[in-house]
Amino acid sequence: MFKKFTESENVSGVTQVKSSVIRNIRADLLEKYPPLKEYADVILPKKGSYKMVKCHERIEIIAVNGEPIFFRQRDDFYPTLRLLHKYPVLLPEQRVDKGAIRFILSGANIMCRGLTSPGATLSPAEKDDVVAVMAEGKEHALAIGIMKMSSEEIEKVNKDIGIDLLHYLNDGLWHLTDIK
């Protein structure tokens, strides 16, 4: 999604967000990500400067005080990796083996074999859950994705795509730092 994303080519506009819209977004995020409740006043301050960055392909990025923290594709919100590195409890984790790292960093979806091989850890998750993708031997998440199958299905089938990648280290959204 953000593989060839550049601010100059993909951003179509930046607007200030009304306080009523902020309240609705905040309520949606607190409902979708229950661990966010503990950090809500820090991540989504009531008196912050909220900007909505409209991008091509129906993508919107929410920036608070200039920092992109969530992005929305169609109707769902997802945290950015920078936010996930600060607050790793926001998403459940799936761990891939060392061999999958280079493919993920080039934007490839995660195959079931990368989640079931030695060195990987497949945590319980349902289909369509948003997860943080961790790597064997690494401390921070290297990607955010959506489960294409439940954990049980991945163990049983053990082929095809297990996690559909949304955002990964060093992609265009990762390089989007300060929004004015």
PDB file of N, CA, C and O in Angstrom, residues 95-99 101 118-120 134-138 142:
ATOM      1  N   ARG A  95       5.088 -13.633  15.226  1.00  0.00           N
ATOM      2  CA  ARG A  95       6.540 -13.599  15.028  1.00  0.00           C
ATOM      3  C   ARG A  95       6.920 -14.484  13.850  1.00  0.00           C
ATOM      4  O   ARG A  95       6.507 -15.626  13.771  1.00  0.00           O
ATOM      5  N   VAL A  96       7.718 -13.925  12.926  1.00  0.00           N
ATOM      6  CA  VAL A  96       8.195 -14.675  11.767  1.00  0.00           C
ATOM      7  C   VAL A  96       9.638 -15.102  11.990  1.00  0.00           C
ATOM      8  O   VAL A  96      10.334 -14.550  12.826  1.00  0.00           O
ATOM      9  N   ASP A  97      10.083 -16.076  11.196  1.00  0.00           N
ATOM     10  CA  ASP A  97      11.470 -16.530  11.306  1.00  0.00           C
ATOM     11  C   ASP A  97      12.414 -15.544  10.615  1.00  0.00           C
ATOM     12  O   ASP A  97      11.982 -14.643   9.906  1.00  0.00           O
ATOM     13  N   LYS A  98      13.707 -15.714  10.828  1.00  0.00           N
ATOM     14  CA  LYS A  98      14.710 -14.792  10.280  1.00  0.00           C
ATOM     15  C   LYS A  98      14.688 -14.736   8.756  1.00  0.00           C
ATOM     16  O   LYS A  98      14.970 -13.712   8.166  1.00  0.00           O
ATOM     17  N   GLY A  99      14.355 -15.850   8.118  1.00  0.00           N
ATOM     18  CA  GLY A  99      14.364 -15.901   6.657  1.00  0.00           C
ATOM     19  C   GLY A  99      13.320 -15.012   6.005  1.00  0.00           C
ATOM     20  O   GLY A  99      13.466 -14.623   4.845  1.00  0.00           O
ATOM     21  N   ILE A 101      12.473 -11.928   7.011  1.00  0.00           N
ATOM     22  CA  ILE A 101      12.711 -10.504   7.253  1.00  0.00           C
ATOM     23  C   ILE A 101      12.972  -9.727   5.959  1.00  0.00           C
ATOM     24  O   ILE A 101      12.340  -8.714   5.706  1.00  0.00           O
ATOM     25  N   PRO A 118      10.439 -23.240  12.357  1.00  0.00           N
ATOM     26  CA  PRO A 118      11.198 -23.047  13.604  1.00  0.00           C
ATOM     27  C   PRO A 118      11.710 -21.604  13.686  1.00  0.00           C
ATOM     28  O   PRO A 118      12.171 -21.044  12.710  1.00  0.00           O
ATOM     29  N   GLY A 119      11.599 -21.013  14.850  1.00  0.00           N
ATOM     30  CA  GLY A 119      12.008 -19.624  15.032  1.00  0.00           C
ATOM     31  C   GLY A 119      10.823 -18.669  14.995  1.00  0.00           C
ATOM     32  O   GLY A 119      10.902 -17.554  15.473  1.00  0.00           O
ATOM     33  N   ALA A 120       9.722 -19.108  14.421  1.00  0.00           N
ATOM     34  CA  ALA A 120       8.505 -18.287  14.353  1.00  0.00           C
ATOM     35  C   ALA A 120       7.583 -18.662  15.508  1.00  0.00           C
ATOM     36  O   ALA A 120       7.674 -19.747  16.066  1.00  0.00           O
ATOM     37  N   MET A 134       6.393  -9.252  14.205  1.00  0.00           N
ATOM     38  CA  MET A 134       7.696  -9.202  14.850  1.00  0.00           C
ATOM     39  C   MET A 134       8.610 -10.187  14.124  1.00  0.00           C
ATOM     40  O   MET A 134       8.135 -11.051  13.410  1.00  0.00           O
ATOM     41  N   ALA A 135       9.908 -10.065  14.328  1.00  0.00           N
ATOM     42  CA  ALA A 135      10.855 -10.978  13.693  1.00  0.00           C
ATOM     43  C   ALA A 135      11.676 -11.681  14.760  1.00  0.00           C
ATOM     44  O   ALA A 135      11.951 -11.117  15.824  1.00  0.00           O
ATOM     45  N   GLU A 136      12.067 -12.885  14.460  1.00  0.00           N
ATOM     46  CA  GLU A 136      12.899 -13.683  15.346  1.00  0.00           C
ATOM     47  C   GLU A 136      14.176 -12.911  15.683  1.00  0.00           C
ATOM     48  O   GLU A 136      14.888 -12.439  14.804  1.00  0.00           O
ATOM     49  N   GLY A 137      14.416 -12.713  16.973  1.00  0.00           N
ATOM     50  CA  GLY A 137      15.626 -12.038  17.414  1.00  0.00           C
ATOM     51  C   GLY A 137      15.561 -10.520  17.389  1.00  0.00           C
ATOM     52  O   GLY A 137      16.546  -9.864  17.701  1.00  0.00           O
ATOM     53  N   LYS A 138      14.426  -9.936  17.043  1.00  0.00           N
ATOM     54  CA  LYS A 138      14.295  -8.475  16.986  1.00  0.00           C
ATOM     55  C   LYS A 138      13.332  -7.995  18.067  1.00  0.00           C
ATOM     56  O   LYS A 138      12.390  -8.691  18.444  1.00  0.00           O
ATOM     57  N   LEU A 142       8.312  -5.045  12.715  1.00  0.00           N
ATOM     58  CA  LEU A 142       8.804  -4.616  11.412  1.00  0.00           C
ATOM     59  C   LEU A 142       7.682  -4.397  10.421  1.00  0.00           C
ATOM     60  O   LEU A 142       7.915  -3.868   9.339  1.00  0.00           O
TER      61      LEU A 142
END
